[in-house]
Structures are given as C-alpha cells and as structure tokens.
JSON list of C-alpha atoms in Angstrom, two decimals:
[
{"chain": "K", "resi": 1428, "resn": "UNK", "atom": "CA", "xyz": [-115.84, -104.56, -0.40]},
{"chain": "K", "resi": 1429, "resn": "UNK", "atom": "CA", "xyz": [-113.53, -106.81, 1.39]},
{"chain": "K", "resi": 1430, "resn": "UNK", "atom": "CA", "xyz": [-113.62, -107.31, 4.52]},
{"chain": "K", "resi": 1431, "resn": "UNK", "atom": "CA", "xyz": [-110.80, -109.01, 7.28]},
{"chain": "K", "resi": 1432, "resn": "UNK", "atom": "CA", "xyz": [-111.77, -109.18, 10.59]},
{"chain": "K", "resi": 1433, "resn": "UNK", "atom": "CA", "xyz": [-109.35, -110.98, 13.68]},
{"chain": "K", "resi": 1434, "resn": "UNK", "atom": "CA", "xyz": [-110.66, -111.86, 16.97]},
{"chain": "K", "resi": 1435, "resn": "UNK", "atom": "CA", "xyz": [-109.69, -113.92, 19.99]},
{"chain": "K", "resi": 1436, "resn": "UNK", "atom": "CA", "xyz": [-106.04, -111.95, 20.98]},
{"chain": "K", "resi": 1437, "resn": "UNK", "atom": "CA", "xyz": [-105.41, -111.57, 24.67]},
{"chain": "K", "resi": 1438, "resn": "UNK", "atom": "CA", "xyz": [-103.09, -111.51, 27.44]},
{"chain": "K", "resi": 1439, "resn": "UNK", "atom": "CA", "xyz": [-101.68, -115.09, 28.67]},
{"chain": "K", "resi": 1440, "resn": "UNK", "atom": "CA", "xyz": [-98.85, -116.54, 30.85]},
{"chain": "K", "resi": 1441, "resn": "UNK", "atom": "CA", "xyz": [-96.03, -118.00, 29.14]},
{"chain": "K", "resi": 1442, "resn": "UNK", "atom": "CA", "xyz": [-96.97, -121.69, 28.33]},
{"chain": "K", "resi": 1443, "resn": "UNK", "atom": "CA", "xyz": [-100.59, -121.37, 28.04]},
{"chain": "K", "resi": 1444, "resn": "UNK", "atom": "CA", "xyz": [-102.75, -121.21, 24.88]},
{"chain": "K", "resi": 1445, "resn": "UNK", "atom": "CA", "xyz": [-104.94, -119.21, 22.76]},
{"chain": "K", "resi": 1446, "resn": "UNK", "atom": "CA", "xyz": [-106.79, -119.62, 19.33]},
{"chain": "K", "resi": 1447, "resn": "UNK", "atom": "CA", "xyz": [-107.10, -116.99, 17.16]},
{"chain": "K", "resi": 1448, "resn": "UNK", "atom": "CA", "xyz": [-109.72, -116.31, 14.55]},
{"chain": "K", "resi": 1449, "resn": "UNK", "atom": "CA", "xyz": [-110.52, -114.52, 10.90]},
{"chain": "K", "resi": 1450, "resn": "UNK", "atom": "CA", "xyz": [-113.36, -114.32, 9.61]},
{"chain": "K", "resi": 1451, "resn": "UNK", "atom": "CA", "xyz": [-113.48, -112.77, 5.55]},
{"chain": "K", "resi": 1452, "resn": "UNK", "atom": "CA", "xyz": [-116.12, -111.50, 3.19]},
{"chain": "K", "resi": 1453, "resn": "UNK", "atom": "CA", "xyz": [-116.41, -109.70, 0.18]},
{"chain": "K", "resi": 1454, "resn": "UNK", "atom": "CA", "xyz": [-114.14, -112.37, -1.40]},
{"chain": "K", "resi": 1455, "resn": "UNK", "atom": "CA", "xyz": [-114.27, -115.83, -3.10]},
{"chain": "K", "resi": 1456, "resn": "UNK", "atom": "CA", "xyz": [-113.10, -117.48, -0.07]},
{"chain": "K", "resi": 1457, "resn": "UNK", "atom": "CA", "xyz": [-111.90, -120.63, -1.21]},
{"chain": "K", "resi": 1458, "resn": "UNK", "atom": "CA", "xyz": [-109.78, -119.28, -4.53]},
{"chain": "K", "resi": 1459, "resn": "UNK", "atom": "CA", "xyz": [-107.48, -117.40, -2.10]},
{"chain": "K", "resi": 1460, "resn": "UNK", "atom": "CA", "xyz": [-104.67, -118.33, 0.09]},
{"chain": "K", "resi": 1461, "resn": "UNK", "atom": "CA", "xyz": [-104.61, -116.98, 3.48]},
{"chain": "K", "resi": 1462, "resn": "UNK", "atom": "CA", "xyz": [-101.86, -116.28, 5.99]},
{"chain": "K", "resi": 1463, "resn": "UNK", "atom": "CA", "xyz": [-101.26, -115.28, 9.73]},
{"chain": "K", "resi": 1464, "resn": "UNK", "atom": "CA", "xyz": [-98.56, -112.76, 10.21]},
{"chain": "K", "resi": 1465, "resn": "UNK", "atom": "CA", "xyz": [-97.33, -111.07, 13.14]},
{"chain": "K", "resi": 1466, "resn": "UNK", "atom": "CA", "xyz": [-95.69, -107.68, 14.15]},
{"chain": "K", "resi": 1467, "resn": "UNK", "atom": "CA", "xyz": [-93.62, -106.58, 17.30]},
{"chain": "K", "resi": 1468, "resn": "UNK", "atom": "CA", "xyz": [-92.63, -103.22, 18.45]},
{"chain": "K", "resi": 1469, "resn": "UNK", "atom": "CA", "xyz": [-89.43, -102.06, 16.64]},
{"chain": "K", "resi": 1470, "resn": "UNK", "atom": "CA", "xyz": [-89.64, -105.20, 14.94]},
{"chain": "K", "resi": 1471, "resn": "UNK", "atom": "CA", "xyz": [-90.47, -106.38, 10.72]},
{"chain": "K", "resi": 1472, "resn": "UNK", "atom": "CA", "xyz": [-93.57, -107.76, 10.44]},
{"chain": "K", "resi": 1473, "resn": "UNK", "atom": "CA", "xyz": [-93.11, -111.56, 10.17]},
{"chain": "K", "resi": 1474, "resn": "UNK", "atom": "CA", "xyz": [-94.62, -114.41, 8.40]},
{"chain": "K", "resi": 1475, "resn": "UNK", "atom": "CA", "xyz": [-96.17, -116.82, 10.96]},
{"chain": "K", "resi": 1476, "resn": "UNK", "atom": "CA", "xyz": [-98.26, -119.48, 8.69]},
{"chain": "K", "resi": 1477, "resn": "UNK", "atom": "CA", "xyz": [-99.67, -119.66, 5.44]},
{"chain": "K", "resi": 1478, "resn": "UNK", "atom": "CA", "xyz": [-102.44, -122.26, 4.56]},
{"chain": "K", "resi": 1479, "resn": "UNK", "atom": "CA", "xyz": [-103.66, -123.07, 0.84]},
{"chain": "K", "resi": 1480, "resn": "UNK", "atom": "CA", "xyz": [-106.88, -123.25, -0.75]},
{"chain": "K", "resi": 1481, "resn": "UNK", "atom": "CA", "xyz": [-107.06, -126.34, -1.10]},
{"chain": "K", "resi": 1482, "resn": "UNK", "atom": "CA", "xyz": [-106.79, -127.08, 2.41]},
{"chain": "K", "resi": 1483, "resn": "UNK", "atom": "CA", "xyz": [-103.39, -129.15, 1.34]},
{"chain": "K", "resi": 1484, "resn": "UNK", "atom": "CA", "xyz": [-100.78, -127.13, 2.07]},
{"chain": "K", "resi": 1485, "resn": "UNK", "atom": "CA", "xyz": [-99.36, -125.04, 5.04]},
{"chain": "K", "resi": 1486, "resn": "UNK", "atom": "CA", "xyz": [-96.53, -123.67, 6.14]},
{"chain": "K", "resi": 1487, "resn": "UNK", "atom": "CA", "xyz": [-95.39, -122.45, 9.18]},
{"chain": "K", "resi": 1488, "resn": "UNK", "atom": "CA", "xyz": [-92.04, -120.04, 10.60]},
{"chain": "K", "resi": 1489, "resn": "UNK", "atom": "CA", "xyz": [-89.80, -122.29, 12.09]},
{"chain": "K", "resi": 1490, "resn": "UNK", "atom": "CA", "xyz": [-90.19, -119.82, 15.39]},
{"chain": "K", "resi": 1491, "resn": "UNK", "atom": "CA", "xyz": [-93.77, -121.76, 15.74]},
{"chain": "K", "resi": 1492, "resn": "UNK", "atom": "CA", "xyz": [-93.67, -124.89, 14.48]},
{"chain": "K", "resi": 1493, "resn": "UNK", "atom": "CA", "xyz": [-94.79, -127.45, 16.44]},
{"chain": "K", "resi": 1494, "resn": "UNK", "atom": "CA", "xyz": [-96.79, -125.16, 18.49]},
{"chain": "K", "resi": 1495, "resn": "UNK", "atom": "CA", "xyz": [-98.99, -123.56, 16.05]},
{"chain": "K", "resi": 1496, "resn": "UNK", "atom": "CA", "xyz": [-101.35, -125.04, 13.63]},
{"chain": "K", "resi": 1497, "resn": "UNK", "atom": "CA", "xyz": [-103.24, -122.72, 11.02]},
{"chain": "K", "resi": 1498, "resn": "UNK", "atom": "CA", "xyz": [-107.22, -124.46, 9.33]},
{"chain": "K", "resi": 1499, "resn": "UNK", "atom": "CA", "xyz": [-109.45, -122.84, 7.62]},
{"chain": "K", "resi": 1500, "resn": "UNK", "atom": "CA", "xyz": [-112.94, -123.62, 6.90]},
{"chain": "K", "resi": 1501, "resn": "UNK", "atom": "CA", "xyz": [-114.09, -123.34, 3.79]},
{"chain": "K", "resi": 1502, "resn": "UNK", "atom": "CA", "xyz": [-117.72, -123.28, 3.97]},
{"chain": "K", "resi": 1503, "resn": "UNK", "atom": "CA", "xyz": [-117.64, -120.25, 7.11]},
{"chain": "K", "resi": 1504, "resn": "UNK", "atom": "CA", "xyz": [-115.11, -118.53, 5.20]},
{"chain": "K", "resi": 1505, "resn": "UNK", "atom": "CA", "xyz": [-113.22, -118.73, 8.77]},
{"chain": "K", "resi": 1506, "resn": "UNK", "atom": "CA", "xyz": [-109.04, -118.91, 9.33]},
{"chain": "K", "resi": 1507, "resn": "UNK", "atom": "CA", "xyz": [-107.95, -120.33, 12.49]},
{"chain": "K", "resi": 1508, "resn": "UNK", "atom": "CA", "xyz": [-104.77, -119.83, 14.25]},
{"chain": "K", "resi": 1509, "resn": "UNK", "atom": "CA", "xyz": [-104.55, -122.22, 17.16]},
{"chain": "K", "resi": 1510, "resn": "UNK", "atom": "CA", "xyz": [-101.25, -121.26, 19.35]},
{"chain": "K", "resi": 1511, "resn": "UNK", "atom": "CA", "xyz": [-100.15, -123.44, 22.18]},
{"chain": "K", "resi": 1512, "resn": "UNK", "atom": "CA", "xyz": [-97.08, -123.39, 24.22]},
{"chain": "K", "resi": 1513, "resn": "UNK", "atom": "CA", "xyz": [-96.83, -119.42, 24.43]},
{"chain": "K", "resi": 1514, "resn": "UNK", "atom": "CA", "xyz": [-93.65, -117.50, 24.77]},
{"chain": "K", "resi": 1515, "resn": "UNK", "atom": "CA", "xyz": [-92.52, -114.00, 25.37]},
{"chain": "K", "resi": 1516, "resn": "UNK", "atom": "CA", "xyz": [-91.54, -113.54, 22.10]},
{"chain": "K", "resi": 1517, "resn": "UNK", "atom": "CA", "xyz": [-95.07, -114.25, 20.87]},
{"chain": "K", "resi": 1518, "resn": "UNK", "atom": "CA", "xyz": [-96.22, -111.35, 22.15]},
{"chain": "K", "resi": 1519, "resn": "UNK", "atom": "CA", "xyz": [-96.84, -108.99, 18.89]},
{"chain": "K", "resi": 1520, "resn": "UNK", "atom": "CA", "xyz": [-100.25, -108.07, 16.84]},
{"chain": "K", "resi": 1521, "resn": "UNK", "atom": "CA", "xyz": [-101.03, -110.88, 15.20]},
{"chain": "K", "resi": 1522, "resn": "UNK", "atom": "CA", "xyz": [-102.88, -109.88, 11.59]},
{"chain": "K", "resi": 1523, "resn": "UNK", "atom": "CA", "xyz": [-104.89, -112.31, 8.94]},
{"chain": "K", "resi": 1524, "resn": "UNK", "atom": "CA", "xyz": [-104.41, -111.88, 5.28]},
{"chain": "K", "resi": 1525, "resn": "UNK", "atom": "CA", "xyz": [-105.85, -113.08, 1.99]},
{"chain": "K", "resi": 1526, "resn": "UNK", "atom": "CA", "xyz": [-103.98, -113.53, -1.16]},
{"chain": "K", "resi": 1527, "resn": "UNK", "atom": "CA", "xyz": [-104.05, -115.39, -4.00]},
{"chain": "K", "resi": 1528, "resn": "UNK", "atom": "CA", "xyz": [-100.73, -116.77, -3.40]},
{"chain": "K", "resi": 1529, "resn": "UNK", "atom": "CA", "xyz": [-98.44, -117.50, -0.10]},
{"chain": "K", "resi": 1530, "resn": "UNK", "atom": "CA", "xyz": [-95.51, -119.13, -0.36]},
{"chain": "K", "resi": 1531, "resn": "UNK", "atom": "CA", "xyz": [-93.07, -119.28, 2.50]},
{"chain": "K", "resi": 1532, "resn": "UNK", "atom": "CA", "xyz": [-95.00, -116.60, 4.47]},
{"chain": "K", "resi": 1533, "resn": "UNK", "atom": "CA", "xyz": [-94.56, -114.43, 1.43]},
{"chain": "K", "resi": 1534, "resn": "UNK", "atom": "CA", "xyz": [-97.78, -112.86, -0.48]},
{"chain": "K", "resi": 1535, "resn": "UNK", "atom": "CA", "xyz": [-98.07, -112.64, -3.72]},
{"chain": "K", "resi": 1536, "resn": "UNK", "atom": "CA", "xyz": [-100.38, -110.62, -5.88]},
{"chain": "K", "resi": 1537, "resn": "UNK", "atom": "CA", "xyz": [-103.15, -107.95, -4.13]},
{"chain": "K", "resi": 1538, "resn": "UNK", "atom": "CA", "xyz": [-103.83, -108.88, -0.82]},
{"chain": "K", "resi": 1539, "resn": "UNK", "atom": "CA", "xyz": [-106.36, -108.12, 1.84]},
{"chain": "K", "resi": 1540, "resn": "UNK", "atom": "CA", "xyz": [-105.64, -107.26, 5.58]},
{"chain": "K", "resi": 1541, "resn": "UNK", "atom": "CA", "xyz": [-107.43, -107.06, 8.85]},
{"chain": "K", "resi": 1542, "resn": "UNK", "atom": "CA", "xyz": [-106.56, -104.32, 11.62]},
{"chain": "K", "resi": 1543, "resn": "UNK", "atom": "CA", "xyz": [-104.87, -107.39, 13.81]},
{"chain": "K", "resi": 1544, "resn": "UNK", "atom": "CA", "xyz": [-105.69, -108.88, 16.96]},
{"chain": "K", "resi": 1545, "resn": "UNK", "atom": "CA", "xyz": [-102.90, -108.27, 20.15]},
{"chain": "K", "resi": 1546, "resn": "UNK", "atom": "CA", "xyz": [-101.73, -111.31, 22.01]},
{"chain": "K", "resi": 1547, "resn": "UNK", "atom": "CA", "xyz": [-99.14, -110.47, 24.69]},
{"chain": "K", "resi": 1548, "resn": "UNK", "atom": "CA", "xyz": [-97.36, -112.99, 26.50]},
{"chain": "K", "resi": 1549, "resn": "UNK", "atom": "CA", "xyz": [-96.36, -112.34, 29.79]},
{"chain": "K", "resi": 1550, "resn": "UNK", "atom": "CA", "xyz": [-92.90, -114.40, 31.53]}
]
C-alpha cells in the first residue's frame, strides 16, 4: 500500500521561510516523478513544482520561481519543498504527489497523494 505523508506546514509572516517535506513508501521511489501542488479556498488546485527521477529535471509555476526549490532524495525516498520569500498568496494546503510522469505541473498516469500539509501566510 502506498503511502504519502507531508510534514513541516505552519503559520509564518510574509517574507519568512519554511521547508516542507514528503516522505513515500509502498512505491519504487526512484521510477516515479513527484510533484508539490497547492490548493486555496475557492480556488483550483495548482501545480507548484514537479521534479524528475532522475534528479535532472524540475519545474516550477512561474508564481514561485525563484523562491522555491523542490530535491528529492533518492536513497530516503524523501521530497523537499524549500519555500523562501513567503507571500499571502502562498497561503493554501500544500499536497505531495507521485506519478510516473509530471510535466508542467501536470500528472500523468495513476498517481499517489498525501492528505497535505497547511502553510498560511500572514501580511
């Protein structure tokens, strides 16, 4: 059984940092993508960052870049979402997914979520 579990959401003044983290079992870790995606109230859910593999390729929203950097480590089966520069408009539930493919914050084929992790931003 597969398991996605996020961790290290909080509350934080506008401008300050937090990392986030994923931790996944019940998978082949390293033949899946993974991705960080968030969700507002009353808002779609978003694709925030998607890292290969391999390690070699990532993407990122352009609502982050430059302020977020996704890593994974293979051999912990860990995903790491390091956020810096926080705004209001961060503030969401932030949720870690496995798929075999993500391209351009899109998933494709089955994927596997966690329950998310809330970070709130406060002005």
């Amino acid at each position: 059984q597969v398991q996605v579990v996020e961790s290290g959401g909080d509350l934080v003044q506008a401008g300050g940092s937090l990392r986030l983290s994923c931790t996944v079992s019940g998978l082949s870790f390293d033949d899946y993508d993974l991705a960080w995606f968030r969700q507002a109230p009353g808002k779609e859910r978003e694709g925030v960052s998607c890292i290969s593999r391999s390690n070699s390729n990532t993407y990122y929203a352009d609502s982050v870049k430059g302020r977020f950097a996704i890593s994974r480590d293979n051999a912990k089966n860990t995903l790491s979402l390091q956020m810096n520069s926080l705004k209001p408009e961060d503030t969401a539930m932030y949720y870690c997914a496995a798929a075999p493919v993500c391209i351009g914050g899109v998933l494709y084929g089955n994927s596997d979520w966690g329950q998310g992790t809330q970070v709130t931003v406060s002005a």
